[in-house]
Each structure stands twice: as structure tokens, then as C-alpha cells.
mmCIF file of C-alpha atoms and ligand atoms in Angstrom:
data_model
loop_
_atom_site.group_PDB
_atom_site.id
_atom_site.type_symbol
_atom_site.label_atom_id
_atom_site.label_comp_id
_atom_site.label_asym_id
_atom_site.label_seq_id
_atom_site.Cartn_x
_atom_site.Cartn_y
_atom_site.Cartn_z
ATOM 1 C CA MET W 1 -10.626 -15.545 -15.194
ATOM 2 C CA VAL W 2 -13.912 -13.857 -14.464
ATOM 3 C CA THR W 3 -16.967 -15.264 -16.192
ATOM 4 C CA GLY W 4 -18.294 -12.970 -18.861
ATOM 5 C CA TRP W 5 -14.937 -11.343 -19.554
ATOM 6 C CA HIS W 6 -12.634 -12.123 -22.418
ATOM 7 C CA ARG W 7 -9.574 -9.915 -22.075
ATOM 8 C CA PRO W 8 -6.178 -10.522 -20.478
ATOM 9 C CA THR W 9 -6.240 -7.341 -18.384
ATOM 10 C CA TRP W 10 -7.627 -7.565 -14.883
ATOM 11 C CA ILE W 11 -7.757 -6.154 -11.365
ATOM 12 C CA GLU W 12 -7.259 -8.394 -8.338
ATOM 13 C CA VAL W 13 -8.746 -7.205 -5.061
ATOM 14 C CA ASN W 14 -7.393 -8.862 -1.942
ATOM 15 C CA GLY W 15 -10.290 -9.176 0.485
ATOM 16 C CA ASP W 16 -7.993 -10.066 3.387
ATOM 17 C CA ALA W 17 -6.206 -6.731 3.000
ATOM 18 C CA ILE W 18 -9.504 -4.808 3.218
ATOM 19 C CA ARG W 19 -10.573 -6.915 6.192
ATOM 20 C CA ALA W 20 -7.249 -6.305 7.968
ATOM 21 C CA ASN W 21 -7.493 -2.538 7.433
ATOM 22 C CA ILE W 22 -10.999 -2.500 8.926
ATOM 23 C CA THR W 23 -10.062 -4.775 11.837
ATOM 24 C CA ASN W 24 -6.992 -2.669 12.652
ATOM 25 C CA GLU W 25 -9.031 0.535 12.503
ATOM 26 C CA LYS W 26 -11.716 -0.938 14.756
ATOM 27 C CA ALA W 27 -9.064 -1.857 17.322
ATOM 28 C CA HIS W 28 -7.642 1.659 17.072
ATOM 29 C CA LEU W 29 -11.002 3.420 17.653
ATOM 30 C CA PRO W 30 -12.784 3.861 20.988
ATOM 31 C CA ALA W 31 -15.142 0.922 21.623
ATOM 32 C CA GLU W 32 -18.636 1.318 20.167
ATOM 33 C CA THR W 33 -17.489 3.648 17.376
ATOM 34 C CA ALA W 34 -19.201 2.558 14.171
ATOM 35 C CA VAL W 35 -17.086 2.120 11.034
ATOM 36 C CA TRP W 36 -18.923 3.061 7.880
ATOM 37 C CA ALA W 37 -17.226 1.775 4.747
ATOM 38 C CA VAL W 38 -17.088 4.520 2.122
ATOM 39 C CA VAL W 39 -17.824 2.681 -1.126
ATOM 40 C CA LYS W 40 -18.627 5.602 -3.428
ATOM 41 C CA ALA W 41 -17.238 5.704 -6.965
ATOM 42 C CA ASN W 42 -17.402 1.925 -7.403
ATOM 43 C CA ALA W 43 -15.521 1.561 -4.095
ATOM 44 C CA TYR W 44 -12.679 3.795 -5.298
ATOM 45 C CA GLY W 45 -12.449 1.585 -8.373
ATOM 46 C CA HIS W 46 -12.362 -1.670 -6.369
ATOM 47 C CA GLY W 47 -15.976 -2.721 -7.119
ATOM 48 C CA ILE W 48 -18.840 -1.515 -4.924
ATOM 49 C CA ILE W 49 -20.854 -4.684 -4.301
ATOM 50 C CA GLU W 50 -17.949 -7.041 -3.654
ATOM 51 C CA VAL W 51 -16.165 -4.520 -1.437
ATOM 52 C CA ALA W 52 -19.387 -3.938 0.498
ATOM 53 C CA LYS W 53 -19.619 -7.712 1.104
ATOM 54 C CA ILE W 54 -15.993 -7.867 2.225
ATOM 55 C CA ALA W 55 -16.373 -4.805 4.475
ATOM 56 C CA LYS W 56 -19.503 -6.235 6.054
ATOM 57 C CA SER W 57 -17.725 -9.535 6.740
ATOM 58 C CA ALA W 58 -15.015 -7.536 8.552
ATOM 59 C CA GLY W 59 -17.539 -5.790 10.772
ATOM 60 C CA ALA W 60 -18.306 -2.556 8.913
ATOM 61 C CA ASP W 61 -21.491 -1.155 10.431
ATOM 62 C CA GLY W 62 -22.823 0.736 7.415
ATOM 63 C CA PHE W 63 -21.934 2.370 4.118
ATOM 64 C CA CYS W 64 -21.390 5.846 2.727
ATOM 65 C CA VAL W 65 -21.853 6.654 -0.950
ATOM 66 C CA ALA W 66 -21.832 9.844 -3.013
ATOM 67 C CA ILE W 67 -25.032 9.514 -5.039
ATOM 68 C CA LEU W 68 -28.456 7.942 -4.600
ATOM 69 C CA ASP W 69 -27.895 5.405 -7.391
ATOM 70 C CA GLU W 70 -24.966 3.890 -5.491
ATOM 71 C CA ALA W 71 -27.170 3.499 -2.429
ATOM 72 C CA LEU W 72 -29.940 1.906 -4.496
ATOM 73 C CA ALA W 73 -27.419 -0.533 -6.024
ATOM 74 C CA LEU W 74 -26.412 -1.646 -2.513
ATOM 75 C CA ARG W 75 -30.037 -2.188 -1.436
ATOM 76 C CA GLU W 76 -30.670 -4.050 -4.719
ATOM 77 C CA ALA W 77 -27.657 -6.299 -4.050
ATOM 78 C CA GLY W 78 -29.149 -7.427 -0.756
ATOM 79 C CA PHE W 79 -27.829 -4.968 1.821
ATOM 80 C CA THR W 80 -31.339 -4.508 3.109
ATOM 81 C CA SER W 81 -30.873 -3.344 6.691
ATOM 82 C CA GLU W 82 -27.484 -1.605 6.947
ATOM 83 C CA LEU W 83 -27.296 2.150 7.360
ATOM 84 C CA ILE W 84 -26.519 3.718 3.984
ATOM 85 C CA LEU W 85 -25.764 7.427 3.942
ATOM 86 C CA VAL W 86 -25.571 9.474 0.740
ATOM 87 C CA LEU W 87 -22.892 12.122 1.318
ATOM 88 C CA GLY W 88 -23.665 14.164 -1.780
ATOM 89 C CA ALA W 89 -26.609 16.370 -2.717
ATOM 90 C CA VAL W 90 -29.674 14.350 -3.704
ATOM 91 C CA PRO W 91 -32.350 16.371 -5.530
ATOM 92 C CA ALA W 92 -35.357 16.784 -3.189
ATOM 93 C CA GLU W 93 -37.656 15.243 -5.805
ATOM 94 C CA TYR W 94 -36.116 11.807 -5.062
ATOM 95 C CA ALA W 95 -36.767 11.994 -1.319
ATOM 96 C CA ASN W 96 -39.524 9.377 -1.390
ATOM 97 C CA LEU W 97 -37.358 6.906 -3.276
ATOM 98 C CA ALA W 98 -34.731 7.273 -0.549
ATOM 99 C CA ALA W 99 -37.355 7.088 2.194
ATOM 100 C CA GLU W 100 -38.914 3.894 0.820
ATOM 101 C CA LYS W 101 -35.510 2.217 0.652
ATOM 102 C CA GLN W 102 -34.475 3.557 4.087
ATOM 103 C CA ILE W 103 -31.517 5.365 2.603
ATOM 104 C CA SER W 104 -30.255 8.257 4.733
ATOM 105 C CA LEU W 105 -29.689 11.565 2.998
ATOM 106 C CA THR W 106 -27.546 14.609 3.733
ATOM 107 C CA LEU W 107 -29.394 17.811 4.640
ATOM 108 C CA PHE W 108 -27.116 20.699 3.721
ATOM 109 C CA ASP W 109 -29.448 23.540 2.755
ATOM 110 C CA GLU W 110 -32.693 25.008 4.107
ATOM 111 C CA ASN W 111 -34.261 25.353 0.653
ATOM 112 C CA TRP W 112 -34.006 21.616 0.156
ATOM 113 C CA LEU W 113 -36.636 21.143 2.879
ATOM 114 C CA THR W 114 -39.081 23.476 1.153
ATOM 115 C CA GLU W 115 -38.629 21.579 -2.134
ATOM 116 C CA LEU W 116 -39.528 18.225 -0.553
ATOM 117 C CA PRO W 117 -42.546 16.402 -2.014
ATOM 118 C CA VAL W 118 -45.233 15.068 0.365
ATOM 119 C CA LEU W 119 -43.465 12.195 2.089
ATOM 120 C CA THR W 120 -44.886 8.705 1.900
ATOM 121 C CA ALA W 121 -42.428 7.130 4.364
ATOM 122 C CA LYS W 122 -39.999 8.182 7.090
ATOM 123 C CA LEU W 123 -36.883 9.872 5.728
ATOM 124 C CA SER W 124 -33.656 9.853 7.772
ATOM 125 C CA LEU W 125 -31.396 12.875 7.497
ATOM 126 C CA HIS W 126 -27.840 13.708 8.499
ATOM 127 C CA VAL W 127 -27.369 17.451 8.869
ATOM 128 C CA LYS W 128 -24.099 18.562 7.319
ATOM 129 C CA LEU W 129 -22.175 21.485 8.798
ATOM 130 C CA ASP W 130 -19.683 23.368 6.664
ATOM 131 C CA THR W 131 -16.976 24.170 9.178
ATOM 132 C CA GLY W 132 -14.334 25.160 6.647
ATOM 133 C CA MET W 133 -14.425 22.779 3.715
ATOM 134 C CA GLY W 134 -16.604 25.276 1.849
ATOM 135 C CA ARG W 135 -18.433 22.540 -0.011
ATOM 136 C CA LEU W 136 -21.787 21.298 1.368
ATOM 137 C CA GLY W 137 -23.398 22.300 4.630
ATOM 138 C CA PHE W 138 -24.771 24.910 7.003
ATOM 139 C CA ARG W 139 -22.323 27.581 7.978
ATOM 140 C CA ASN W 140 -24.146 29.330 10.835
ATOM 141 C CA GLY W 141 -26.187 28.665 13.946
ATOM 142 C CA GLU W 142 -29.225 30.661 12.833
ATOM 143 C CA ALA W 143 -29.959 28.458 9.830
ATOM 144 C CA LEU W 144 -29.269 25.405 11.946
ATOM 145 C CA LYS W 145 -31.826 26.522 14.556
ATOM 146 C CA ARG W 146 -34.479 27.108 11.921
ATOM 147 C CA VAL W 147 -33.770 23.665 10.504
ATOM 148 C CA SER W 148 -34.037 22.060 13.964
ATOM 149 C CA THR W 149 -37.475 23.581 14.350
ATOM 150 C CA LYS W 150 -38.590 22.385 10.904
ATOM 151 C CA LEU W 151 -37.333 18.870 11.557
ATOM 152 C CA ALA W 152 -39.110 18.751 14.910
ATOM 153 C CA GLU W 153 -42.399 19.759 13.216
ATOM 154 C CA GLN W 154 -42.266 17.077 10.513
ATOM 155 C CA PRO W 155 -42.951 13.590 11.955
ATOM 156 C CA LEU W 156 -41.786 11.858 8.752
ATOM 157 C CA LEU W 157 -38.354 13.488 8.944
ATOM 158 C CA GLU W 158 -35.960 11.752 11.296
ATOM 159 C CA TRP W 159 -32.874 13.683 12.401
ATOM 160 C CA GLU W 160 -30.529 10.702 12.417
ATOM 161 C CA GLY W 161 -27.117 12.328 12.356
ATOM 162 C CA ILE W 162 -24.973 15.416 12.261
ATOM 163 C CA TYR W 163 -21.583 15.697 10.635
ATOM 164 C CA THR W 164 -18.834 17.710 9.045
ATOM 165 C CA HIS W 165 -15.875 17.068 6.760
ATOM 166 C CA PHE W 166 -12.263 18.178 7.198
ATOM 167 C CA ALA W 167 -10.213 19.864 4.496
ATOM 168 C CA THR W 168 -6.757 19.252 5.985
ATOM 169 C CA ALA W 169 -6.946 16.127 8.175
ATOM 170 C CA ASP W 170 -4.287 14.555 5.929
ATOM 171 C CA GLN W 171 -1.683 17.174 6.840
ATOM 172 C CA LYS W 172 0.757 17.200 9.744
ATOM 173 C CA ASP W 173 -0.076 20.804 10.615
ATOM 174 C CA THR W 174 -3.320 20.493 12.612
ATOM 175 C CA THR W 175 -4.139 24.220 12.935
ATOM 176 C CA TYR W 176 -6.935 24.328 10.370
ATOM 177 C CA TYR W 177 -8.242 20.920 11.490
ATOM 178 C CA GLU W 178 -8.584 22.229 15.049
ATOM 179 C CA GLU W 179 -10.370 25.369 13.855
ATOM 180 C CA GLN W 180 -12.888 23.211 11.990
ATOM 181 C CA LEU W 181 -13.361 20.942 14.998
ATOM 182 C CA ALA W 182 -13.963 23.942 17.289
ATOM 183 C CA LYS W 183 -16.526 25.363 14.844
ATOM 184 C CA PHE W 184 -18.291 22.011 14.715
ATOM 185 C CA GLU W 185 -18.429 21.756 18.482
ATOM 186 C CA GLY W 186 -19.684 25.340 18.760
ATOM 187 C CA LEU W 187 -22.546 24.796 16.313
ATOM 188 C CA PHE W 188 -23.327 21.344 17.627
ATOM 189 C CA SER W 189 -23.579 22.529 21.261
ATOM 190 C CA GLU W 190 -26.687 24.544 20.334
ATOM 191 C CA ILE W 191 -28.586 21.483 19.144
ATOM 192 C CA LYS W 192 -30.987 19.509 21.285
ATOM 193 C CA PRO W 193 -31.704 16.655 21.391
ATOM 194 C CA ARG W 194 -28.448 15.104 20.216
ATOM 195 C CA PRO W 195 -29.044 13.006 17.077
ATOM 196 C CA ARG W 196 -28.122 9.323 17.147
ATOM 197 C CA PHE W 197 -24.938 9.719 15.068
ATOM 198 C CA VAL W 198 -22.321 12.431 15.416
ATOM 199 C CA HIS W 199 -19.465 11.888 12.968
ATOM 200 C CA VAL W 200 -16.597 13.974 11.675
ATOM 201 C CA ALA W 201 -13.792 11.667 10.579
ATOM 202 C CA ASN W 202 -12.653 10.592 7.146
ATOM 203 C CA SER W 203 -9.748 8.098 7.013
ATOM 204 C CA SER W 204 -7.017 10.519 7.996
ATOM 205 C CA ALA W 205 -8.949 11.946 10.959
ATOM 206 C CA ALA W 206 -9.965 8.418 12.008
ATOM 207 C CA LEU W 207 -6.313 7.323 11.911
ATOM 208 C CA LEU W 208 -4.652 10.362 13.451
ATOM 209 C CA HIS W 209 -7.186 12.025 15.767
ATOM 210 C CA ASP W 210 -9.010 10.778 18.869
ATOM 211 C CA GLN W 211 -12.619 9.907 18.089
ATOM 212 C CA THR W 212 -13.876 10.030 21.697
ATOM 213 C CA GLY W 213 -17.207 11.877 21.701
ATOM 214 C CA PHE W 214 -18.121 10.806 18.187
ATOM 215 C CA ASN W 215 -19.794 7.534 17.374
ATOM 216 C CA ALA W 216 -18.993 6.786 13.736
ATOM 217 C CA VAL W 217 -16.194 7.270 11.218
ATOM 218 C CA ARG W 218 -16.434 7.420 7.437
ATOM 219 C CA PHE W 219 -13.600 5.110 6.445
ATOM 220 C CA GLY W 220 -12.626 5.390 2.790
ATOM 221 C CA ILE W 221 -9.147 5.424 1.297
ATOM 222 C CA ALA W 222 -7.449 3.643 4.217
ATOM 223 C CA MET W 223 -9.905 0.742 4.005
ATOM 224 C CA TYR W 224 -8.404 0.058 0.577
ATOM 225 C CA GLY W 225 -4.939 0.154 2.143
ATOM 226 C CA LEU W 226 -3.988 3.411 0.449
ATOM 227 C CA THR W 227 -2.440 6.320 2.331
ATOM 228 C CA PRO W 228 -4.606 9.461 2.621
ATOM 229 C CA SER W 229 -1.531 11.533 1.704
ATOM 230 C CA ASP W 230 2.218 11.097 1.313
ATOM 231 C CA GLU W 231 2.702 13.632 4.108
ATOM 232 C CA ILE W 232 1.195 11.433 6.845
ATOM 233 C CA ALA W 233 2.414 8.086 5.502
ATOM 234 C CA ASP W 234 5.076 7.919 8.246
ATOM 235 C CA ILE W 235 2.786 8.700 11.206
ATOM 236 C CA LEU W 236 -0.036 6.209 10.641
ATOM 237 C CA PRO W 237 -0.952 4.116 13.706
ATOM 238 C CA PHE W 238 -0.765 0.810 11.827
ATOM 239 C CA GLU W 239 0.437 -0.448 8.483
ATOM 240 C CA LEU W 240 -2.137 -0.189 5.718
ATOM 241 C CA GLN W 241 -2.426 -3.170 3.397
ATOM 242 C CA PRO W 242 -3.115 -2.237 -0.234
ATOM 243 C CA ALA W 243 -5.892 -4.367 -1.708
ATOM 244 C CA LEU W 244 -5.730 -3.613 -5.423
ATOM 245 C CA SER W 245 -3.396 -5.040 -8.050
ATOM 246 C CA LEU W 246 -3.633 -4.356 -11.771
ATOM 247 C CA TYR W 247 -2.266 -6.817 -14.310
ATOM 248 C CA THR W 248 -2.178 -7.457 -18.010
ATOM 249 C CA LYS W 249 -0.414 -9.844 -20.388
ATOM 250 C CA ILE W 250 1.848 -9.228 -23.348
ATOM 251 C CA VAL W 251 -0.101 -9.695 -26.598
ATOM 252 C CA GLN W 252 2.733 -9.079 -29.074
ATOM 253 C CA VAL W 253 6.522 -8.871 -28.876
ATOM 254 C CA LYS W 254 8.751 -7.308 -31.510
ATOM 255 C CA GLN W 255 12.332 -6.339 -32.065
ATOM 256 C CA LEU W 256 13.001 -2.742 -33.046
ATOM 257 C CA GLN W 257 16.059 -1.612 -34.951
ATOM 258 C CA ALA W 258 17.788 1.676 -34.178
ATOM 259 C CA GLY W 259 15.609 4.456 -35.609
ATOM 260 C CA ASP W 260 12.301 2.508 -35.473
ATOM 261 C CA CYS W 261 9.393 4.388 -33.877
ATOM 262 C CA VAL W 262 6.342 3.327 -31.859
ATOM 263 C CA SER W 263 2.814 4.648 -31.291
ATOM 264 C CA TYR W 264 0.930 7.807 -32.327
ATOM 265 C CA GLY W 265 3.025 10.752 -33.336
ATOM 266 C CA ALA W 266 6.057 8.452 -33.610
ATOM 267 C CA THR W 267 7.357 10.263 -30.537
ATOM 268 C CA TYR W 268 9.539 7.390 -29.355
ATOM 269 C CA GLN W 269 12.443 6.216 -31.454
ATOM 270 C CA ALA W 270 14.655 3.265 -30.561
ATOM 271 C CA ALA W 271 18.288 4.276 -30.096
ATOM 272 C CA GLN W 272 19.485 0.736 -30.658
ATOM 273 C CA GLU W 273 18.149 -2.743 -31.253
ATOM 274 C CA GLU W 274 15.622 -3.521 -28.517
ATOM 275 C CA TRP W 275 12.613 -5.644 -27.600
ATOM 276 C CA VAL W 276 9.230 -3.995 -27.101
ATOM 277 C CA ALA W 277 5.866 -5.483 -26.135
ATOM 278 C CA THR W 278 2.304 -4.406 -26.783
ATOM 279 C CA LEU W 279 -0.070 -4.494 -23.786
ATOM 280 C CA PRO W 280 -3.888 -4.512 -24.051
ATOM 281 C CA ILE W 281 -4.625 -1.603 -21.701
ATOM 282 C CA GLY W 282 -4.967 2.094 -22.460
ATOM 283 C CA TYR W 283 -6.495 5.390 -21.436
ATOM 284 C CA ALA W 284 -10.055 4.100 -21.903
ATOM 285 C CA ASP W 285 -9.251 1.741 -19.014
ATOM 286 C CA GLY W 286 -8.096 4.678 -16.893
ATOM 287 C CA TRP W 287 -4.411 4.152 -17.663
ATOM 288 C CA ILE W 288 -4.013 7.672 -18.982
ATOM 289 C CA ARG W 289 -1.555 9.195 -21.459
ATOM 290 C CA LYS W 290 0.436 10.816 -18.674
ATOM 291 C CA TYR W 291 1.836 7.370 -17.764
ATOM 292 C CA THR W 292 4.287 7.504 -20.692
ATOM 293 C CA GLY W 293 7.731 7.058 -19.149
ATOM 294 C CA PHE W 294 6.390 5.159 -16.097
ATOM 295 C CA SER W 295 7.912 1.725 -15.554
ATOM 296 C CA LEU W 296 5.847 -1.448 -15.174
ATOM 297 C CA LEU W 297 7.075 -4.784 -13.850
ATOM 298 C CA VAL W 298 7.748 -7.862 -15.961
ATOM 299 C CA GLU W 299 8.808 -10.828 -13.826
ATOM 300 C CA GLY W 300 10.353 -8.545 -11.229
ATOM 301 C CA GLU W 301 12.122 -6.268 -13.730
ATOM 302 C CA TYR W 302 11.190 -2.734 -14.752
ATOM 303 C CA ALA W 303 9.952 -2.056 -18.290
ATOM 304 C CA GLU W 304 9.268 1.546 -19.305
ATOM 305 C CA ILE W 305 6.147 2.676 -21.176
ATOM 306 C CA VAL W 306 7.448 4.129 -24.452
ATOM 307 C CA GLY W 307 5.575 6.335 -26.905
ATOM 308 C CA ARG W 308 2.044 7.561 -26.396
ATOM 309 C CA VAL W 309 -0.492 5.520 -24.436
ATOM 310 C CA CYS W 310 -3.352 4.672 -26.842
ATOM 311 C CA MET W 311 -7.043 4.268 -26.012
ATOM 312 C CA ASP W 312 -6.825 0.487 -25.607
ATOM 313 C CA GLN W 313 -3.142 -0.393 -25.837
ATOM 314 C CA LEU W 314 0.331 0.741 -24.893
ATOM 315 C CA ILE W 315 3.904 -0.312 -25.578
ATOM 316 C CA ILE W 316 6.716 -1.098 -23.140
ATOM 317 C CA ARG W 317 10.441 -1.518 -23.731
ATOM 318 C CA LEU W 318 11.523 -4.903 -22.409
ATOM 319 C CA PRO W 319 14.845 -5.457 -20.649
ATOM 320 C CA ARG W 320 15.123 -8.584 -22.863
ATOM 321 C CA TYR W 321 12.888 -10.896 -24.885
ATOM 322 C CA TYR W 322 9.768 -12.172 -23.124
ATOM 323 C CA PRO W 323 7.136 -14.357 -24.820
ATOM 324 C CA VAL W 324 3.540 -13.401 -25.592
ATOM 325 C CA GLY W 325 1.372 -14.218 -22.579
ATOM 326 C CA THR W 326 3.915 -12.980 -20.011
ATOM 327 C CA LYS W 327 2.160 -11.276 -17.085
ATOM 328 C CA VAL W 328 2.854 -7.571 -16.570
ATOM 329 C CA THR W 329 2.175 -5.724 -13.300
ATOM 330 C CA LEU W 330 0.942 -2.117 -13.448
ATOM 331 C CA ILE W 331 0.050 -1.886 -9.739
ATOM 332 C CA GLY W 332 1.097 -4.558 -7.251
ATOM 333 C CA LYS W 333 3.932 -6.982 -6.589
ATOM 334 C CA SER W 334 6.152 -8.764 -9.069
ATOM 335 C CA GLY W 335 9.095 -10.789 -7.787
ATOM 336 C CA GLU W 336 10.895 -8.715 -5.151
ATOM 337 C CA LYS W 337 9.519 -5.437 -6.458
ATOM 338 C CA GLN W 338 6.247 -3.570 -6.071
ATOM 339 C CA ILE W 339 4.494 -0.688 -7.795
ATOM 340 C CA THR W 340 2.152 1.172 -5.454
ATOM 341 C CA ALA W 341 -0.841 3.322 -6.399
ATOM 342 C CA GLU W 342 0.996 6.128 -4.584
ATOM 343 C CA GLU W 343 3.954 5.797 -7.004
ATOM 344 C CA ALA W 344 1.619 5.755 -9.992
ATOM 345 C CA ALA W 345 -0.053 8.891 -8.578
ATOM 346 C CA ARG W 346 3.273 10.715 -8.333
ATOM 347 C CA LYS W 347 4.001 9.918 -11.963
ATOM 348 C CA ILE W 348 0.742 11.454 -13.180
ATOM 349 C CA GLU W 349 0.902 14.280 -10.608
ATOM 350 C CA THR W 350 -2.183 13.335 -8.663
ATOM 351 C CA ILE W 351 -3.270 11.379 -5.574
ATOM 352 C CA ASP W 352 -3.733 7.617 -5.118
ATOM 353 C CA TYR W 353 -7.536 8.167 -4.862
ATOM 354 C CA GLU W 354 -7.595 9.311 -8.482
ATOM 355 C CA VAL W 355 -5.400 6.458 -9.747
ATOM 356 C CA THR W 356 -7.792 3.719 -8.608
ATOM 357 C CA CYS W 357 -11.017 5.696 -9.251
ATOM 358 C CA LEU W 358 -9.918 6.120 -12.862
ATOM 359 C CA LEU W 359 -9.771 2.354 -13.486
ATOM 360 C CA SER W 360 -12.796 1.846 -15.681
ATOM 361 C CA GLU W 361 -15.650 -0.608 -15.389
ATOM 362 C CA ARG W 362 -14.450 -2.413 -18.484
ATOM 363 C CA ILE W 363 -11.569 -3.981 -16.536
ATOM 364 C CA PRO W 364 -12.754 -7.228 -14.901
ATOM 365 C CA ARG W 365 -12.246 -7.445 -11.136
ATOM 366 C CA ILE W 366 -11.315 -10.665 -9.369
ATOM 367 C CA TYR W 367 -11.732 -11.064 -5.606
ATOM 368 C CA ASN W 368 -9.513 -13.338 -3.561
HETATM 369 C C1 LIG Z 1 -15.218 10.619 0.394
HETATM 370 C C2 LIG Z 1 -15.590 11.099 1.738
HETATM 371 C C3 LIG Z 1 -15.089 10.470 2.887
HETATM 372 C C4 LIG Z 1 -14.019 9.400 2.841
HETATM 373 O O1 LIG Z 1 -12.758 10.018 2.767
HETATM 374 P P1 LIG Z 1 -11.399 9.172 2.803
HETATM 375 O O2 LIG Z 1 -10.343 10.207 2.821
HETATM 376 O O3 LIG Z 1 -11.383 8.364 1.555
HETATM 377 O O4 LIG Z 1 -11.459 8.340 4.018
HETATM 378 C C5 LIG Z 1 -15.575 10.873 4.115
HETATM 379 N N1 LIG Z 1 -16.485 11.870 4.210
HETATM 380 C C6 LIG Z 1 -16.963 12.532 3.133
HETATM 381 C C7 LIG Z 1 -17.956 13.617 3.315
HETATM 382 C C8 LIG Z 1 -16.526 12.180 1.860
HETATM 383 O O5 LIG Z 1 -16.990 12.839 0.797
#
């Protein structure tokens, strides 16, 4: 097990899968297109520092994160020279901290520039255009022109990149995607000189749309081997290899008689004599209450979660007796069968992104 951890519930991250997804994407992209590994949110639950190491070993050219603290953690861990871009809004008061650590920030609003403290080092900025996502970014050419002028006047501000983000790149209907792309190209055409990096693609755009003319992609969900959406799962250019498995072990086994109940609210009642097992994982680990009724795998056989999921534990109905210590698969392969994060997502009516992001820091992660 992992040193420093003392619980029989763990995540295994397969580094080869992450490396294969990056290598396949690199081969799919035009030559010279940089792949930036998106490692925000603890690398979508996979573990930021270890995933960053794996991604770098597979040729990732930089990293994207959501908040400044994630960027600082990467620098602290020894990623001293790679490009690190913070995609989210960093309060202007922290600009010097970013500048000193050579962390690139997103410029999405004119006011942010006026709030900047006196800079003590060069700060690199990626200007974000809101072409239809409606989240962060400049929406018109006038503001963009004023910003160009301001950036040109300030020698300690480096205009390193320009980018946008798509709202519907994970859908088969490309109408809205094309509208966003046209808006981006319209706004971008007014800017001179061209910044070093021009990037638009998240995983789905990087997989499905030609990246000629752009020189970096922000590769997130697909790097982890997870599909950006069920809708495009059948039109991906190569097979994604899921990296994350989630396991636990049975800590107690008991035989219920007809009429016996389990867990809070006594909502589940055995209809006949049956074996159930208690597992040491619950909603505080990110395995939320909505998973009641979902089936896990015990030695290649399905075992349904019965009764309410507790904070730290849950109960499954076994197809037959299994001893304490038997391994149980929540996500991953067991015998001939497999539970995918996509299947788990369907059960709790969400997307695979949320399933793995939810897995809390208190679950140890093993890398192999
Ligand atoms: C999270 C994020 C990405 C990565 O998206 P995936 O769908 O996971 O590839 C790219 N760009 C921005 C701006 C993001 O916020």
C-alpha cells in the first residue's frame, strides 16, 4: 500500500494509460502543436503532482490549472521551467506572486489591469476571448484594442497567448462550435503582433477538429482516458485508455434473514436470506448517496449497493458468501467485467468529470 495510509480503500492510476492517451493525441495533432496537460482539480481526482510527472514523461509541453495555488504546488514540486497557465480568475493582488514564479495568468477583464499592483517581475498573460461560452473573457473588439494598447505600454506585461473556450465541442452538431470559432477568428484578426500561443481546443475540440493554425491544445479529460461526452464516444479518432481504478476491501460479512434491514432509515429490507458485506468507503470519499442501487464488482460478479450510502461506509448484497478482505471494484476491471467512470456517471446523473473529481483527497492514490 501507500506509505502513510492505513485504510483498505485506494485508487490506482495507470501511468501507461495516461502516456498512451498523450502519445496518441500528439500523433493526431499537426506537428509542433503543444499539448498542455490540464491538471486542475487534483488532476480530475487522479493526483496533480504524480499526473504532472507522468504527463511530462509522455511529452506534455506545459500545464493548465484553475487556480493559482495549483500552479504554485507544481512549481514547488519541481516543475520549474514548464509553462503553467492559470485558466481561472486570479485576483490582481496576487500578480507579483505569479510573476515571480513565472506562472502565466488569464487576462479576461480590463478592470483587472487597473487593479494590478506595481510589478516587480515580468508577468505573462493569455488574453481570453468569450466567443459564446459566456464565462470569462472579452466579448468585443473595442475592449480588446484598448487592452492591446495597455499591454504594449507596460514593459513588465508580456502578451504570451490568446485563447477561447468552446461550449459545445463535445456535441456532434458543430453549428455553435463553428460560430464560436468564427467569432474568435474575427476578433483575433484585429490583433497585432500575434502572441506566441494561440489556443482554442479542450479535449473534444483537440480530438474532433483540425488544429492547423493553432499551436497548443488544453488536453484534460481525454488525457485521463475518459470520454468528453457519451455523444461523441463513437467518433473519437483513437481509443482512450482509462487510467483510474477505485478499489476497496470487504471489512465485514453477514447473513441477513428475510425482513432484516440495513443502513440509515432502514430503507432496505432483505426479501430472503442473503449475504451482505460492509465496505469502508462512503460519501465523504466522494462515493455519494446517489450510488444506492449501483452494482460493484466482486471477483467478476455484480453486487448491488443496498440501503443508504453512509459518510464512510456502505453495504452491498453479495451473490454468495465472500470472506473479509475480498477486493471490491467500484471503477475498473474485475475478471471479465468492467465498471467505467462513464457508467458511474450515468447512475448519478452526471458526467465522468464529476465522478473522478469527487474522489476525495483522503483516498490514497497508487501509481503504476
Ligand atoms: C477545464 C478546461 C479545459 C480542459 O477541458 P477538457 O474537456 O477536460 O479537455 C480546457 N480549457 C479550459 C478553459 C478549461 O477550463
